[in-house]
Coordinates of C-alpha atoms and ligand atoms in Angstrom, one line a residue:
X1 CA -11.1 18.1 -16.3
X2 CA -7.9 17.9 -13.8
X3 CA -8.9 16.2 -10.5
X4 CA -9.3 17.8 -7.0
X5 CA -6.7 18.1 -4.6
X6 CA -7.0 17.6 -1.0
X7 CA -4.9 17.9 2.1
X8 CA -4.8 17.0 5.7
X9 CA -2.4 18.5 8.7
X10 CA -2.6 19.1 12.0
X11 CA -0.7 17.6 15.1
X12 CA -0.2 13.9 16.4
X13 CA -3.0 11.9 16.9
X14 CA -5.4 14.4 15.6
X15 CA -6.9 11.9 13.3
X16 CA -5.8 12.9 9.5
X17 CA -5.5 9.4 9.1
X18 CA -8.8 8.0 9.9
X19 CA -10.2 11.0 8.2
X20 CA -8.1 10.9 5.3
X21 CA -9.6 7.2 4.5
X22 CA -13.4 8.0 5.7
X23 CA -13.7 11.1 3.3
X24 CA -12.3 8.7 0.7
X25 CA -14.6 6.3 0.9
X26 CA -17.1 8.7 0.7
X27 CA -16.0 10.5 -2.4
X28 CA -15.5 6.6 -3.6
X29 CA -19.4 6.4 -3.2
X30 CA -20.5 9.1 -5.4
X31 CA -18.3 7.3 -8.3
X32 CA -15.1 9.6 -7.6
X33 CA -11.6 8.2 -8.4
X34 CA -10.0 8.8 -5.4
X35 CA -6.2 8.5 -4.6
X36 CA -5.0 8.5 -1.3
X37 CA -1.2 9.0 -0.2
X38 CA 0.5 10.8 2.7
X39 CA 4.0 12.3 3.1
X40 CA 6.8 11.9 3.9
X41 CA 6.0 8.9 1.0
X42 CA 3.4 8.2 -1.2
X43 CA 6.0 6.9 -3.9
X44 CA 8.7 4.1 -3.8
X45 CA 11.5 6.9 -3.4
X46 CA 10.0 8.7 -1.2
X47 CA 9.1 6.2 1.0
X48 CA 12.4 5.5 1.3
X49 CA 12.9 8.6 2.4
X50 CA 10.6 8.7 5.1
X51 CA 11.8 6.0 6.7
X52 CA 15.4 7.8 6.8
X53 CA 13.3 10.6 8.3
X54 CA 10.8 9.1 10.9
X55 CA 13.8 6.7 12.1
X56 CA 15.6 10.0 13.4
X57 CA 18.9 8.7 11.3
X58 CA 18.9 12.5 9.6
X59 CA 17.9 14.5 12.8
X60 CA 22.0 14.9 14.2
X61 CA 22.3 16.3 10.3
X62 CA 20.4 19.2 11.4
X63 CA 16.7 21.0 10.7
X64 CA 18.0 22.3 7.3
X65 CA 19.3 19.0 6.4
X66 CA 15.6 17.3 7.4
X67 CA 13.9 20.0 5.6
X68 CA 16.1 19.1 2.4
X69 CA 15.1 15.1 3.0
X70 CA 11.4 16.3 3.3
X71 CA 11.5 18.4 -0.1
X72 CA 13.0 15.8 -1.9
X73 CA 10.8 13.5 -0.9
X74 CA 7.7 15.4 -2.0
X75 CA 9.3 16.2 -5.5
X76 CA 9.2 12.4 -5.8
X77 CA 5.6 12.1 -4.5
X78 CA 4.8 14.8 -6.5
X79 CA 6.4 13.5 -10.1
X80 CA 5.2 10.5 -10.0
X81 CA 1.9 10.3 -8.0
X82 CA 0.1 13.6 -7.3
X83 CA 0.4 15.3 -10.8
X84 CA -0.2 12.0 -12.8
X85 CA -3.2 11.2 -11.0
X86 CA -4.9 14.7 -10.7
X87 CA -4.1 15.3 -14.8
X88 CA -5.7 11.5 -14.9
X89 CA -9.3 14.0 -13.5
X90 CA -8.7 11.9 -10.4
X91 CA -9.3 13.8 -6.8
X92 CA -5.9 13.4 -5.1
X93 CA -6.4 13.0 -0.8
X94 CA -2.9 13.3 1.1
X95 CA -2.2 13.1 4.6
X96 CA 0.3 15.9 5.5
X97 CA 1.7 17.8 2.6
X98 CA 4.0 21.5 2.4
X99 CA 1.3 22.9 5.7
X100 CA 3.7 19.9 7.4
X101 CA 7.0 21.4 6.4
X102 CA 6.2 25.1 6.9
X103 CA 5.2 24.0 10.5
X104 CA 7.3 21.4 11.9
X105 CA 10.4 22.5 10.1
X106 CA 9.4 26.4 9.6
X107 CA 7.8 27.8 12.7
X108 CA 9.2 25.0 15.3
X109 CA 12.3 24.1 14.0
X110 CA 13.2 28.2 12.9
X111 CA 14.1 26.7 9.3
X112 CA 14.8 30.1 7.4
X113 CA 11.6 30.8 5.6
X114 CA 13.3 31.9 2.2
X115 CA 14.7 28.1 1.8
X116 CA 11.0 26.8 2.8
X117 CA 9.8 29.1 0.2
X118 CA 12.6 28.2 -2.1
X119 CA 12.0 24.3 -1.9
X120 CA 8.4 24.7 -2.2
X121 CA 8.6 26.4 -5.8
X122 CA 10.9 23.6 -6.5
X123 CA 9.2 20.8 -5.8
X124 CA 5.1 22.1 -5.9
X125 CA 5.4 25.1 -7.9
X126 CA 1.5 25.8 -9.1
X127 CA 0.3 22.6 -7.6
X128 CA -1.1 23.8 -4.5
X129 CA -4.0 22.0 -2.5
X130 CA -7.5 23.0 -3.5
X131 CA -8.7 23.0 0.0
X132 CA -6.4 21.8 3.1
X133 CA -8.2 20.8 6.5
X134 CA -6.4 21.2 9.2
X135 CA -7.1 19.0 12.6
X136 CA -7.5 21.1 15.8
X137 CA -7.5 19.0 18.6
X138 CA -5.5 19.8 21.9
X139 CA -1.8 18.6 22.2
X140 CA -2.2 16.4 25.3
X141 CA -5.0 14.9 23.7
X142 CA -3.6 14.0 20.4
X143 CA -0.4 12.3 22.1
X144 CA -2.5 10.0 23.9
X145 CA -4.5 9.4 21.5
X146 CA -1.4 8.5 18.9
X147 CA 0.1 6.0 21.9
X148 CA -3.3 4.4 22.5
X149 CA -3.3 3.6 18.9
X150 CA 0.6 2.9 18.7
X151 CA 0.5 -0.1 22.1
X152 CA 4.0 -1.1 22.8
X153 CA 5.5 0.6 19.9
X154 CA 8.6 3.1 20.2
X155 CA 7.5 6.2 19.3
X156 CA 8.3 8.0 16.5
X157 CA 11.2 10.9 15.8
X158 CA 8.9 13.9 15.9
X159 CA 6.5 11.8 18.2
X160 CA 8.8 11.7 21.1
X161 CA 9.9 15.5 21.1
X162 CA 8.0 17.7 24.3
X163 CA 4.5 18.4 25.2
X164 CA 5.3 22.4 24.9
X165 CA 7.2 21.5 21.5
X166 CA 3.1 19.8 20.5
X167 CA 1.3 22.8 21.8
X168 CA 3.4 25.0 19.8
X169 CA 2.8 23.0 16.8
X170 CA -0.9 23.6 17.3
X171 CA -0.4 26.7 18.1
X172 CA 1.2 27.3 14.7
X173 CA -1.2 24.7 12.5
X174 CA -4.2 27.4 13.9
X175 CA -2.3 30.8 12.9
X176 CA -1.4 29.0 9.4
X177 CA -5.6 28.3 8.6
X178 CA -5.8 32.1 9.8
X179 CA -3.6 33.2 7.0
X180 CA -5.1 31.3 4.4
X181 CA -8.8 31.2 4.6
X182 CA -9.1 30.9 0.7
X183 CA -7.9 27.3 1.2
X184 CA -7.5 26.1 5.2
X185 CA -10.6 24.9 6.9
X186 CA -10.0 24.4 10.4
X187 CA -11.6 21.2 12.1
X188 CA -12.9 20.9 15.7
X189 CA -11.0 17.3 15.7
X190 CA -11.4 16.8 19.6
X191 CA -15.2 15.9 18.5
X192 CA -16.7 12.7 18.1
X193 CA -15.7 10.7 15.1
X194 CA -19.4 11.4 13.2
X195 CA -19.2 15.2 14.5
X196 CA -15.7 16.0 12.8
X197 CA -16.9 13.9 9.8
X198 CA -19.9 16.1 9.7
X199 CA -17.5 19.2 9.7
X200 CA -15.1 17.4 6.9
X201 CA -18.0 17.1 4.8
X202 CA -19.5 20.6 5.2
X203 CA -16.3 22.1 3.8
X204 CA -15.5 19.8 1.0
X205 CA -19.2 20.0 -0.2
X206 CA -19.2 23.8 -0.1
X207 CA -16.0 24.0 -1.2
X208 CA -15.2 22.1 -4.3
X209 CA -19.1 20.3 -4.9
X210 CA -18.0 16.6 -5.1
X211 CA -22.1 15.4 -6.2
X212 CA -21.7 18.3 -9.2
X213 CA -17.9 16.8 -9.8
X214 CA -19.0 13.6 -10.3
X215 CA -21.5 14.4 -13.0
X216 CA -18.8 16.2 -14.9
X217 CA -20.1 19.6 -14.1
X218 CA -17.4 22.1 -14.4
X219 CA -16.5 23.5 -10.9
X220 CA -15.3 27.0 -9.5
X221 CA -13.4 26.5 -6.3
Ligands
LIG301 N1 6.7 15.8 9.0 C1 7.5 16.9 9.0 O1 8.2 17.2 10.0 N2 7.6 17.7 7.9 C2 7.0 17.4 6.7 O2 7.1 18.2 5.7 C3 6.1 16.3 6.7 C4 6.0 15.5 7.9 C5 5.3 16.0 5.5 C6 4.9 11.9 9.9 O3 4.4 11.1 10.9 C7 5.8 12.9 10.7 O4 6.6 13.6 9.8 C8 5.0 13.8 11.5 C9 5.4 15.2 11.0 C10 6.6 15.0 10.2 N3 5.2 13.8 12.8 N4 5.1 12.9 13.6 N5 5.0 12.0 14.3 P1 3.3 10.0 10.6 O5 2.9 10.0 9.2 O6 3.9 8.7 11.1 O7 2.2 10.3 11.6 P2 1.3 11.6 11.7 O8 1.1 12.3 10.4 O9 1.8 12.5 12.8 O10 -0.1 11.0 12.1 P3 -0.5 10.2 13.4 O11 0.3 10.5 14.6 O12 -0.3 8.8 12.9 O13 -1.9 10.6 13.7 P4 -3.2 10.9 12.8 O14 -3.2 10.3 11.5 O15 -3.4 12.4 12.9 O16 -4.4 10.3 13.7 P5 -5.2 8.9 13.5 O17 -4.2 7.7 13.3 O18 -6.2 9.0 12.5 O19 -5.9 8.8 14.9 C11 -5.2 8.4 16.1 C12 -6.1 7.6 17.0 O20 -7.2 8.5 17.4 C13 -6.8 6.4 16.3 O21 -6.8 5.4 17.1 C14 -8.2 7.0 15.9 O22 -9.1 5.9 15.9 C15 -8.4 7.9 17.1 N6 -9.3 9.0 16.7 C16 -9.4 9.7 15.6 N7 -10.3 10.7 15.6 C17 -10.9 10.5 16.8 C18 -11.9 11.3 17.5 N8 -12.6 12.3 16.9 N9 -12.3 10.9 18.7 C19 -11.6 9.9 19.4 N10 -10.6 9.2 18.8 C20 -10.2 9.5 17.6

């Protein structure tokens, strides 16, 4: 049976990544083979990608350029670690995935839609997330939250752009779950830790049935 396939979005500092690796460790404990990855990366080209990307080296190329960098990246995340491991039966969990580029590229950076569209058949094609969750938590919030946990460091090339430029990046995150209710969950994020992990739970559970999963009972998304 192919594996499950997972995705996280949402703003800065709204907590995909310590979500990504507590719902893993979860799964992990019900006897699941769980991969996790994130993009830009997840594969030795494409992390060399992303560091072309998140150093802002491509950014005087241009939005189209960046979206190009971003799609080729993924088709080499895609090749050689998504599809392997979800034909392998193994659930895949990936921070940021196309949600990322229709957003940050699409609705902020006025990308035209037709090449999103176009790059996406490309590189994804029919391998679309089972279920995406996607982190709500209010721009101000998020930033400081992603330079408590950076300290001293520089911020990165998307982190250092405006606080509007963050809200409308929410802004566009929430209208995005709107559209696509058969797959987007959104997430309360500016809870607790154990309340959003409550909520992350709740939709995997009644969405794809990990416990039922595990003992190799075929399941219906
Ligand atoms: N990008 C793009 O433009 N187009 C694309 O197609 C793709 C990406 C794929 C990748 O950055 C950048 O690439 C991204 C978009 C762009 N923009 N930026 N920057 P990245 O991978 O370096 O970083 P990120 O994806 O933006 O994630 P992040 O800023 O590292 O944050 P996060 O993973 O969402 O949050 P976190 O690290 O899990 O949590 C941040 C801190 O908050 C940490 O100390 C936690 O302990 C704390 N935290 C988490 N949850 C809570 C709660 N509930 N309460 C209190 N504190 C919390």
């Amino acid at each position: 049976m192919p594996g499950r396939f997972i995705t996280f979005e949402g703003g800065e500092g709204s907590g995909k990544s310590t979500h990504v690796s507590l719902l893993a460790d979860r799964l992990r404990s019900l006897g699941i083979d769980v991969v996790v990855t994130r993009e830009p990366g997840g594969s030795p080209g494409a992390e060399i990608i992303r560091h072309i990307l998140l150093s802002g080296a491509a950014k005087p190329l241009g939005p189209e350029t960046e979206t190009i960098l971003f799609a080729a990246a993924r088709d080499d995340h895609v090749r050689n670690t998504i599809a392997p491991a979800l034909a392998d039966g193994k659930w895949v969990i990936c921070d940021r995935f196309v949600d990322s580029t229709r957003v940050y590229q699409g609705a902020l950076g006025k990308v035209d839609p037709r090449l999103i569209r176009g790059l996406e058949r490309v590189t994804v094609g029919e391998l679309m997330p089972d279920l995406t969750l996607v982190m709500d938590v209010p721009a101000d919030a998020g930033l400081a939250r992603a330079s408590r946990r950076r300290g001293g460091a520089k911020a990165d090339r998307f982190e250092s752009e405006t606080l509007e430029f963050h809200e409308h990046l929410r802004k566009a995150f929430a209208t995005l779950a709107k559209l696509d209710p058969e797959r987007c969950v959104l997430i309360d994020a500016s809870k607790p830790k154990p309340a959003v992990v409550d909520a992350i739970w709740k939709a995997v559970t009644q969405r794809l049935a990990p416990t039922q999963a595990r003992a190799g009972v075929a399941v219906t998304p």
